[in-house]
């Protein structure tokens, strides 16, 4: 994973609650293999059925921050929802809350899930509704989100994942470095029935 | 002497699976059972192969084909494997290469992953169980700590048999009373969702407790735990008891002999202490529950079958109002519409929520001696090959076919329509699955979630129908 640098972009507003991962990428696009295919899957149904859908607006092209509603990414665990957002050029999603599995998947793929508490979120939404082209600046190290002259908000990210993001570190590598502890657990504390399945 | 601290079931399951814990970092949690399906394996195995890493515990890993397999007989049994999606074939190849037991489309043990795990005795009380699928919460019905993970995490488990996890909060869902005739665990879940919404379980592990839960069969407990993810929680738990042990006993992969006796003794300790504290509590009286139907595009947008589409909820604020209006527009409803006047052209009985033999018996009790309404199509998909065999041994297939339903091969099918089992656009599909999201069952498809009893009644009536009118007194 590349280290997460500074992020400066206008936002794409998708101000609905409970946007689920089926909407983010439908099942028909889950067998995508290339970034182009995943990008095509991104909000595919909404883009093709609704000419007014925000991502059909040419002004949204090139924006890397999505501003969403509560419980964004709820529903299916499909990690392809994150891959599709990344393939579509997004580096961060801002919302009051996220579906848990989606939030975890985001952290594993360098898509920054920014949870804003309600006063800051409402202020940001008002700002964006007033000025669709306002620029947002995300500073992960400082934990701040700014729209210069309008909004200054702070956000928290799990400290462990913030380090992984900033340093571009690999979680699998971290897990593998615990080989001795895993072996010790398997020797001493493994669920007896799991052990029995291995030894059978 | 150590001070007594009351423990929850989650505390016990969590503590017994910690491999390593470092201040400030998520813990390493060991995985006893890793279930794999053809939707979320590809990039995980590619990650291992790219780094030359072997699967750490192939014997704790089991694969099935369910999401992409066709369910029509002529596309399944009579067609070659090479005619099926590349993900189906690819999973079988990669499983073979890594020494993982895999159940291909026509294998005797094949089925929906959350049906076969418990059915085969793979899922056992006290285990940690993970799978690249959000409905892994289902397995919690057996008192196993079970949750869905993403494809990258599938790779982590394949490589290390561990996951990085932070301990979650606990929420007890206390269910008193009893479900009345014609009312099922599915209705109970939809009732809870209609009252508490789709996010109240976020960041919590749900434990279902109370006399109503204790009286439930394993199939009912699985339906309830299955729907936990729709409540926002990745995990639902029911403490194992004699009902659980009777269910597990004699299943193909369960322990036997002395190992069985020792296991049951250990499993009896898997419960929350009477004075255990939960971070939150929700109370439900099952006697209040009616047969339910959803009208919107989240599982929380539901009412009793005799009910009407509610007015726009102004309490939730502009975002909620916008979402609600959007949902009604998609579904073609206006506030005040009666659900039981909704003409339904497709009915699907299946999915990991409701495709066990008990669910099929329930559907058969309504369909026996009756016919599916003209203009309505009823598709019945058993949850596994074993469920299919059992249903046929009981003659349920004859009842379904005589009614004019189709009787198909096991798989996820119309729940998510990945395999081409698509519901038609702008028409209503009554479904015993778990999600009514926009476009999930097909572009423009309008999903009405319900129980197998209500679905069978709806198929006969051709409109959303109260199953209680079709049950013998």
XYZ file of C-alpha atoms in Angstrom:
673
model
C 0.000 0.000 0.000
C 1.326 3.484 -0.880
C 1.739 5.904 2.042
C -1.341 8.136 2.323
C -0.300 11.681 1.529
C -2.149 14.973 1.776
C -5.516 15.062 0.062
C -7.049 18.180 -1.488
C -10.190 17.916 -3.607
C -13.740 19.104 -4.156
C -16.288 16.596 -2.921
C -18.970 14.482 -4.583
C -22.137 14.823 -2.459
C -24.301 11.691 -2.015
C -26.514 12.841 0.825
C -28.681 9.806 1.533
C -28.748 7.545 4.569
C -28.048 3.813 4.401
C -26.385 3.632 0.966
C -25.578 -0.081 0.787
C -22.782 -1.915 -0.977
C -25.192 -3.385 -3.554
C -25.674 0.174 -4.766
C -21.948 0.895 -4.631
C -21.302 -2.135 -6.858
C -24.027 -4.566 -8.014
C -23.476 -8.344 -7.918
C -23.301 -8.379 -11.727
C -19.962 -6.549 -11.492
C -18.389 -8.570 -8.690
C -16.436 -10.733 -11.126
C -14.546 -7.643 -12.383
C -10.802 -8.176 -12.777
C -9.317 -4.837 -13.915
C -9.501 -1.308 -12.471
C -11.479 -0.270 -15.569
C -14.062 -2.990 -14.901
C -14.359 -2.016 -11.230
C -14.712 1.647 -12.183
C -17.500 0.663 -14.555
C -19.208 -1.208 -11.711
C -19.136 1.814 -9.381
C -22.745 2.916 -8.717
C -23.474 1.228 -12.032
C -27.264 0.907 -11.580
C -27.695 4.478 -10.358
C -25.532 5.887 -13.145
C -27.357 4.003 -15.877
C -30.923 4.464 -14.596
C -30.837 8.083 -13.407
C -29.416 10.845 -15.661
C -29.574 13.190 -12.640
C -27.358 10.913 -10.516
C -24.492 12.999 -9.140
C -21.712 10.951 -10.787
C -23.291 11.607 -14.204
C -22.520 15.305 -13.711
C -19.305 16.113 -15.658
C -18.397 18.663 -12.962
C -17.750 15.700 -10.593
C -15.010 14.227 -12.738
C -11.617 14.029 -11.046
C -12.952 14.494 -7.499
C -11.408 12.144 -4.956
C -13.572 12.730 -1.878
C -17.107 11.359 -1.443
C -19.454 13.035 1.041
C -22.050 10.450 2.094
C -24.833 9.974 4.679
C -25.202 7.849 7.814
C -24.438 4.138 7.697
C -22.657 4.411 4.335
C -21.550 1.036 3.005
C -24.031 -1.035 5.041
C -25.120 -4.494 3.889
C -22.999 -6.999 2.023
C -19.329 -7.476 2.970
C -18.202 -7.189 -0.663
C -14.727 -5.592 -0.592
C -15.292 -4.865 -4.287
C -17.298 -1.840 -3.097
C -14.029 -0.332 -1.861
C -12.116 -1.437 -4.961
C -14.782 0.197 -7.146
C -14.571 3.471 -5.196
C -10.786 3.467 -5.513
C -10.934 2.603 -9.210
C -13.367 5.511 -9.570
C -10.680 7.796 -8.186
C -11.826 8.158 -4.576
C -9.235 8.361 -1.793
C -11.556 9.256 1.093
C -15.220 8.977 2.110
C -16.750 11.332 4.702
C -19.867 10.232 6.603
C -21.397 10.386 10.103
C -21.098 6.579 10.254
C -20.206 3.557 8.153
C -21.213 -0.079 7.816
C -18.622 -1.897 9.926
C -17.367 -4.375 7.377
C -17.125 -1.617 4.747
C -15.120 0.558 7.149
C -12.729 -2.317 7.848
C -12.380 -3.063 4.128
C -11.654 0.617 3.450
C -8.848 0.690 5.990
C -7.281 -2.341 4.291
C -7.242 -0.696 0.878
C -6.073 2.852 1.469
C -9.565 4.378 1.202
C -9.768 6.701 4.189
C -13.111 6.476 6.065
C -13.602 9.844 7.794
C -16.254 9.744 10.496
C -17.419 13.236 11.420
C -19.466 13.920 14.504
C -22.823 15.488 13.730
C -22.140 19.205 14.287
C -19.093 19.157 11.984
C -20.907 16.965 9.472
C -23.925 19.266 9.335
C -21.653 22.293 8.921
C -19.810 20.576 6.061
C -23.072 19.596 4.352
C -24.380 23.178 4.596
C -21.101 24.467 3.129
C -21.203 22.037 0.216
C -24.883 22.646 -0.533
C -24.035 26.362 -0.666
C -20.885 25.840 -2.796
C -20.601 22.544 -4.712
C -17.067 23.295 -5.815
C -15.610 24.091 -2.388
C -12.248 22.417 -1.824
C -11.736 20.088 1.138
C -8.285 19.423 2.599
C -7.630 16.227 4.548
C -4.583 16.001 6.823
C -4.461 12.440 8.163
C -1.442 12.984 10.421
C -3.142 15.933 12.137
C -6.589 14.323 11.968
C -8.177 17.397 10.409
C -10.592 18.139 7.600
C -10.828 21.720 6.391
C -12.768 23.728 3.879
C -10.730 26.964 4.069
C -12.820 29.852 5.329
C -15.767 27.621 6.154
C -15.151 24.398 8.058
C -12.477 23.075 10.403
C -13.234 19.640 11.779
C -11.225 16.956 13.478
C -11.667 13.239 13.030
C -10.237 10.108 14.586
C -8.942 7.003 12.910
C -7.952 3.831 14.724
C -4.363 4.634 15.768
C -3.027 1.330 14.468
C -4.524 1.887 11.021
C -3.427 5.504 10.923
C 0.164 4.270 11.215
C -0.371 1.704 8.460
C -1.900 4.390 6.225
C 0.815 6.979 6.830
C 3.660 4.530 6.410
C 2.105 2.436 3.635
C 2.681 -0.640 5.811
C 1.252 -4.037 5.134
C -1.113 -5.716 7.587
C -0.295 -9.204 6.347
C 3.349 -8.553 7.156
C 2.346 -7.533 10.687
C 0.341 -10.743 11.121
C 3.133 -12.937 9.748
C 5.602 -11.368 12.174
C 3.626 -13.098 14.959
C 4.541 -16.606 13.783
C 5.954 -17.623 17.188
C 2.812 -16.493 19.047
C 0.558 -18.307 16.556
C 2.556 -21.514 16.945
C 2.433 -21.214 20.734
C -1.352 -20.721 20.651
C -1.812 -23.739 18.394
C 0.330 -25.861 20.727
C -1.345 -24.748 23.960
C -4.720 -23.091 23.587
C -6.223 -24.197 20.331
C -9.892 -25.175 20.471
C -9.676 -28.943 21.084
C -12.063 -29.690 18.249
C -10.061 -27.559 15.810
C -6.960 -29.456 16.901
C -8.788 -32.736 16.416
C -9.719 -31.757 12.845
C -6.070 -31.051 12.020
C -4.811 -34.255 13.566
C -7.529 -36.502 12.156
C -8.021 -16.127 45.124
C -9.004 -14.356 41.893
C -11.867 -11.867 42.136
C -15.067 -13.010 40.475
C -15.962 -11.056 37.382
C -19.215 -11.911 35.661
C -18.573 -12.863 32.039
C -20.715 -12.675 28.967
C -20.719 -15.448 26.384
C -18.794 -13.054 24.131
C -16.159 -12.518 26.854
C -15.627 -16.287 27.036
C -15.427 -16.769 23.258
C -13.146 -13.771 22.832
C -10.686 -14.593 25.638
C -10.247 -18.199 24.574
C -9.123 -17.198 21.074
C -6.544 -14.461 21.753
C -3.176 -15.298 20.195
C -1.435 -12.026 21.016
C -2.449 -8.708 22.452
C -0.328 -5.549 22.483
C -1.370 -2.278 24.146
C -3.027 0.031 21.650
C -3.039 -2.534 18.845
C -5.914 -4.737 17.714
C -5.558 -8.285 19.073
C -4.727 -11.342 16.991
C -7.768 -13.625 17.104
C -7.464 -17.282 16.099
C -9.934 -18.722 13.598
C -11.124 -22.301 14.222
C -13.182 -22.605 11.049
C -12.712 -20.712 7.799
C -15.535 -21.109 5.285
C -14.898 -20.018 1.712
C -17.222 -19.496 -1.261
C -16.667 -18.599 -4.887
C -17.471 -14.884 -4.493
C -14.614 -13.777 -2.261
C -11.601 -16.052 -2.738
C -9.843 -14.968 -5.915
C -7.803 -11.944 -4.825
C -7.106 -13.628 -1.460
C -5.409 -16.635 -3.048
C -3.641 -14.374 -5.552
C -2.153 -12.463 -2.603
C -0.798 -15.729 -1.125
C 0.493 -17.019 -4.438
C 2.202 -13.695 -5.236
C 4.181 -13.951 -1.999
C 4.707 -17.695 -2.114
C 2.757 -18.230 1.117
C 1.022 -21.561 1.744
C -2.401 -21.936 3.384
C -1.540 -22.377 7.062
C -4.357 -24.768 8.054
C -6.043 -26.327 5.014
C -7.885 -28.744 7.299
C -9.655 -25.872 9.027
C -10.721 -24.460 5.662
C -13.809 -25.637 3.756
C -15.115 -24.290 0.454
C -18.510 -24.417 -1.191
C -20.024 -23.082 -4.401
C -23.269 -21.189 -3.789
C -23.379 -17.574 -4.994
C -22.681 -18.071 -8.711
C -23.942 -21.604 -9.343
C -27.016 -21.943 -11.562
C -30.105 -23.349 -9.871
C -31.997 -24.683 -12.877
C -31.447 -28.401 -13.269
C -30.528 -28.296 -16.947
C -27.863 -25.621 -16.270
C -26.568 -27.439 -13.219
C -26.757 -31.207 -13.366
C -27.066 -31.668 -17.112
C -24.442 -29.098 -18.141
C -20.651 -29.397 -17.866
C -18.731 -27.516 -15.158
C -16.953 -25.592 -17.932
C -20.257 -23.884 -18.798
C -20.427 -22.275 -15.337
C -18.869 -19.004 -14.217
C -15.066 -18.902 -14.113
C -15.213 -18.159 -10.386
C -16.899 -21.529 -9.722
C -14.296 -23.487 -11.644
C -11.456 -21.363 -10.295
C -12.398 -22.023 -6.673
C -12.402 -25.780 -7.188
C -8.966 -25.590 -8.860
C -7.417 -23.410 -6.200
C -8.907 -25.525 -3.387
C -7.464 -28.688 -4.909
C -4.068 -27.015 -5.330
C -3.971 -26.019 -1.652
C -5.415 -29.193 -0.146
C -8.721 -27.624 0.888
C -11.907 -29.671 0.909
C -14.361 -28.137 -1.559
C -17.982 -28.904 -2.398
C -18.529 -28.357 -6.115
C -21.935 -27.671 -7.676
C -23.149 -31.287 -7.638
C -21.266 -32.536 -4.589
C -23.489 -34.363 -2.047
C -22.472 -31.853 0.646
C -22.857 -28.698 -1.489
C -25.097 -25.866 -0.427
C -25.290 -22.290 0.782
C -22.289 -21.764 3.059
C -24.364 -20.723 6.099
C -26.659 -23.719 5.691
C -23.987 -26.391 5.291
C -21.636 -25.201 8.056
C -24.035 -26.115 10.876
C -25.647 -28.955 8.933
C -22.363 -30.789 8.426
C -21.175 -30.230 11.989
C -18.367 -27.995 10.745
C -19.634 -25.127 12.891
C -19.495 -26.138 16.545
C -20.214 -24.272 19.782
C -17.245 -22.386 21.167
C -15.517 -21.934 17.831
C -14.557 -18.767 15.988
C -15.985 -18.977 12.464
C -15.305 -16.545 9.642
C -16.251 -16.310 5.973
C -16.073 -13.694 3.248
C -19.818 -13.102 3.529
C -21.785 -10.802 5.827
C -24.381 -13.431 6.778
C -21.723 -15.410 8.635
C -23.555 -14.095 11.703
C -25.893 -17.077 11.106
C -23.470 -19.508 12.765
C -23.732 -17.614 16.061
C -26.938 -19.581 16.599
C -24.706 -22.465 17.703
C -22.801 -20.347 20.223
C -19.859 -19.799 17.874
C -18.246 -16.367 17.491
C -18.951 -15.882 13.791
C -18.626 -12.871 11.528
C -18.180 -11.794 7.938
C -14.879 -10.536 6.572
C -13.624 -8.937 3.352
C -11.515 -10.641 0.681
C -8.251 -9.173 2.006
C -9.039 -10.600 5.432
C -9.785 -13.950 3.768
C -6.162 -13.781 2.609
C -4.997 -12.991 6.153
C -6.820 -16.036 7.535
C -5.550 -18.322 4.777
C -1.971 -17.209 5.507
C -1.987 -17.036 9.318
C -5.296 -18.511 10.563
C -5.654 -15.197 12.435
C -7.368 -11.858 12.123
C -6.650 -8.476 13.677
C -9.728 -7.549 15.716
C -10.646 -5.096 18.423
C -13.041 -6.324 21.084
C -16.552 -5.015 20.570
C -19.313 -3.881 22.896
C -22.201 -6.175 23.814
C -25.921 -5.755 23.300
C -28.411 -8.224 24.735
C -31.642 -8.634 22.787
C -34.009 -10.037 25.371
C -37.032 -11.750 23.832
C -39.884 -12.722 26.119
C -43.272 -14.218 25.336
C -43.833 -16.586 22.467
C -44.375 -16.390 18.713
C -48.034 -16.925 17.904
C -49.247 -19.361 15.255
C -48.323 -18.225 11.778
C -45.614 -15.915 13.131
C -41.979 -16.953 12.633
C -38.428 -16.027 13.627
C -38.169 -14.123 10.342
C -41.126 -11.958 11.347
C -39.503 -11.424 14.746
C -36.320 -10.204 13.046
C -38.253 -7.872 10.725
C -40.257 -6.621 13.731
C -37.038 -5.782 15.625
C -35.690 -4.028 12.521
C -38.879 -2.010 12.094
C -38.689 -0.835 15.720
C -34.947 -0.258 16.117
C -33.671 0.351 12.604
C -30.716 -0.986 10.659
C -27.841 0.521 12.610
C -28.573 -0.063 16.315
C -26.280 -3.093 16.432
C -23.244 -1.323 14.964
C -20.033 -1.929 16.950
C -21.839 -4.404 19.208
C -21.999 -8.167 19.398
C -25.681 -9.123 19.766
C -26.684 -11.885 22.142
C -30.247 -13.161 21.844
C -31.653 -14.369 25.169
C -34.954 -15.006 26.910
C -37.598 -17.719 27.103
C -38.689 -17.192 23.507
C -35.156 -17.864 22.241
C -34.753 -20.887 24.501
C -37.926 -22.366 23.015
C -36.742 -21.842 19.434
C -35.488 -24.589 17.143
C -31.999 -24.302 15.638
C -33.455 -23.229 12.277
C -35.300 -20.376 13.992
C -32.178 -19.331 15.889
C -30.221 -19.361 12.637
C -32.788 -17.131 10.931
C -32.574 -14.690 13.832
C -28.756 -14.635 13.926
C -28.670 -14.418 10.131
C -30.531 -11.097 10.255
C -28.130 -9.613 12.843
C -26.023 -8.032 10.115
C -29.109 -6.185 8.877
C -29.340 -4.683 12.386
C -25.801 -3.360 11.951
C -24.017 -6.050 13.955
C -21.632 -8.490 12.286
C -22.347 -11.061 14.999
C -25.376 -12.624 16.659
C -25.033 -15.191 19.468
C -27.278 -17.724 21.176
C -25.847 -19.665 24.122
C -25.717 -23.391 23.274
C -28.094 -25.704 25.133
C -29.648 -29.160 24.786
C -31.427 -28.040 21.600
C -28.023 -27.177 20.153
C -26.379 -30.405 21.283
C -29.197 -32.502 19.851
C -28.855 -30.681 16.534
C -25.085 -31.137 16.369
C -25.072 -34.765 17.499
C -24.563 -37.193 14.642
C -23.679 -34.591 12.009
C -20.880 -35.787 9.670
C -17.998 -33.657 11.032
C -19.038 -33.482 14.690
C -17.052 -35.308 17.365
C -18.163 -38.711 18.619
C -17.570 -41.018 21.549
C -15.510 -39.657 24.398
C -14.629 -36.525 22.446
C -18.357 -35.809 22.144
C -18.963 -36.179 25.888
C -15.995 -33.949 26.727
C -17.110 -31.389 24.206
C -20.676 -31.183 25.543
C -19.330 -30.730 29.075
C -17.194 -27.843 27.873
C -20.011 -26.371 25.768
C -22.283 -26.138 28.806
C -19.986 -23.425 30.185
C -20.565 -21.282 27.114
C -23.132 -18.841 28.416
C -23.379 -15.395 29.950
C -23.366 -15.372 33.755
C -26.706 -14.364 35.254
C -25.173 -11.148 36.584
C -23.135 -10.370 33.444
C -23.323 -6.769 32.309
C -24.065 -5.727 28.743
C -23.266 -2.339 27.248
C -26.821 -2.067 25.913
C -30.098 -3.936 26.138
C -33.150 -4.155 23.922
C -36.351 -5.901 25.019
C -38.918 -7.454 22.729
C -42.163 -9.274 23.487
C -42.575 -11.939 20.811
C -46.315 -12.020 21.480
C -46.552 -8.557 19.866
C -45.125 -9.777 16.543
C -47.297 -10.142 13.448
C -46.415 -11.592 10.048
C -44.329 -8.833 8.477
C -43.549 -7.472 5.052
C -41.050 -4.808 4.020
C -42.156 -2.010 1.699
C -38.918 -0.048 1.342
C -35.255 -0.436 0.423
C -33.777 -1.290 3.803
C -34.823 -4.314 5.908
C -35.959 -1.837 8.593
C -38.747 -0.462 6.425
C -41.360 -3.047 7.335
C -44.930 -3.270 8.642
C -47.370 -6.085 9.484
C -48.916 -7.680 6.363
C -52.223 -6.053 7.227
C -50.541 -2.660 7.503
C -50.088 0.389 5.321
C -47.039 2.259 4.025
C -46.296 4.791 6.764
C -46.109 8.546 6.169
C -42.697 10.192 5.693
C -40.835 10.066 8.953
C -40.050 13.668 9.776
C -38.240 12.834 13.024
C -35.071 11.564 11.382
C -34.155 14.876 9.763
C -33.691 15.882 6.111
C -31.284 13.054 5.233
C -33.677 10.370 6.482
C -36.647 12.069 4.822
C -34.810 12.251 1.495
C -33.872 8.575 1.739
C -37.428 7.574 2.639
C -38.949 9.496 -0.279
C -36.398 7.966 -2.604
C -37.237 4.476 -1.312
C -40.987 4.932 -1.839
C -40.389 6.269 -5.345
C -38.224 3.260 -6.221
C -40.801 0.859 -4.792
C -43.785 2.578 -6.426
C -45.601 3.141 -3.129
C -47.207 6.180 -1.543
C -47.920 6.586 2.174
C -51.221 4.927 3.032
C -50.961 2.134 0.427
C -52.144 -1.244 1.756
C -49.432 -3.883 1.436
C -51.979 -6.672 1.035
C -53.221 -5.126 -2.217
C -49.784 -5.437 -3.811
C -49.785 -7.692 -6.854
C -46.740 -9.965 -6.825
C -45.438 -11.558 -10.021
C -42.484 -13.474 -8.539
C -42.107 -15.313 -5.225
C -38.720 -16.669 -4.095
C -38.448 -19.118 -1.209
C -34.775 -19.685 -0.411
C -31.559 -18.003 0.824
C -29.415 -18.492 3.931
C -32.196 -16.811 5.944
C -34.934 -19.322 5.167
C -34.065 -22.396 3.094
C -33.723 -25.125 5.697
C -36.056 -28.083 5.745
C -38.166 -26.474 8.479
C -38.736 -23.457 6.234
C -39.749 -25.738 3.367
C -42.136 -27.649 5.635
C -43.713 -24.317 6.582
C -44.159 -23.382 2.913
C -45.571 -26.842 2.170
C -48.157 -26.488 4.934
C -49.671 -23.573 2.994
C -49.131 -24.946 -0.525
C -50.527 -28.430 0.130
C -53.593 -28.911 -2.084
C -53.392 -25.327 -3.419
C -52.081 -23.718 -6.604
C -49.825 -20.756 -7.303
C -51.950 -17.852 -8.618
C -52.119 -17.263 -12.368
C -49.560 -14.649 -13.371
C -47.328 -15.454 -10.395
C -44.163 -17.509 -10.537
C -42.958 -19.378 -7.411
C -39.312 -20.431 -7.300
C -38.236 -22.684 -4.407
C -34.519 -23.216 -3.830
C -33.461 -25.573 -0.998
C -30.474 -24.439 1.045
C -28.326 -27.500 0.397
C -28.201 -30.904 -1.268
C -28.906 -32.456 2.142
C -31.961 -30.218 2.623
C -33.106 -31.157 -0.882
C -32.757 -34.890 -0.133
C -34.613 -34.567 3.157
C -37.397 -32.500 1.579
C -37.801 -35.105 -1.167
C -37.855 -37.938 1.380
C -40.784 -36.132 3.027
C -42.562 -35.591 -0.299
C -42.376 -31.793 -0.061
C -41.189 -31.570 -3.678
C -44.430 -33.219 -4.843
C -46.433 -30.586 -2.978
C -44.369 -27.774 -4.532
C -44.549 -29.150 -8.076
C -48.288 -29.911 -7.802
C -48.828 -26.302 -6.752
C -47.010 -25.139 -9.885
C -43.766 -24.034 -8.218
C -40.289 -24.795 -9.533
C -38.063 -27.036 -7.379
C -34.463 -26.144 -8.009
C -30.827 -26.912 -7.161
C -29.288 -25.389 -3.988
C -27.611 -21.995 -4.082
C -27.987 -18.335 -3.171
C -30.020 -17.788 -6.335
C -32.403 -14.830 -6.328
C -31.188 -13.422 -3.023
C -28.540 -11.457 -4.872
C -29.145 -12.627 -8.464
C -25.421 -13.065 -9.170
C -26.085 -16.314 -11.051
C -28.664 -14.834 -13.409
C -31.761 -15.733 -11.317
C -33.073 -12.204 -11.732
C -36.420 -10.668 -10.767
C -38.075 -8.558 -13.484
C -37.832 -4.741 -13.347
C -40.562 -2.595 -11.791
C -42.440 -5.692 -10.606
C -42.854 -6.928 -7.048
C -40.904 -9.962 -5.874
C -41.831 -11.547 -2.554
C -38.666 -13.001 -1.079
C -37.659 -14.967 2.010
C -34.137 -13.520 1.721
C -32.656 -10.743 3.838
C -32.139 -7.638 1.692
C -34.470 -5.394 -0.259
C -31.790 -2.946 -1.483
C -32.393 -1.068 -4.741
C -31.564 -3.326 -7.669
C -30.301 -6.240 -5.588
C -32.620 -8.872 -7.050
C -32.384 -7.329 -10.514
C -32.309 -3.840 -12.048
C -35.474 -2.068 -10.903
C -36.707 -5.152 -9.012
C -39.017 -4.305 -6.090
C -38.331 -6.661 -3.190
C -40.809 -7.425 -0.424
C -39.090 -9.379 2.381
C -41.140 -11.854 4.373
C -41.240 -15.290 6.005
C -41.647 -18.603 4.121
C -45.228 -18.870 5.408
C -46.128 -15.414 4.137
C -44.309 -16.070 0.847
C -46.261 -19.295 0.261
C -49.555 -17.537 1.072
C -48.584 -14.683 -1.250
C -47.814 -17.126 -4.068
C -51.293 -18.668 -3.727
C -53.113 -15.347 -3.453
C -51.062 -13.510 -6.096
C -50.969 -10.538 -3.712
C -49.200 -10.060 -0.356
C -51.251 -12.297 1.954
C -51.561 -13.046 5.664
C -50.442 -16.674 6.090
C -52.744 -17.201 9.044
C -55.726 -17.422 6.688
C -54.130 -20.458 5.057
C -53.193 -22.487 8.100
C -55.291 -25.320 9.459
C -57.015 -24.279 12.664
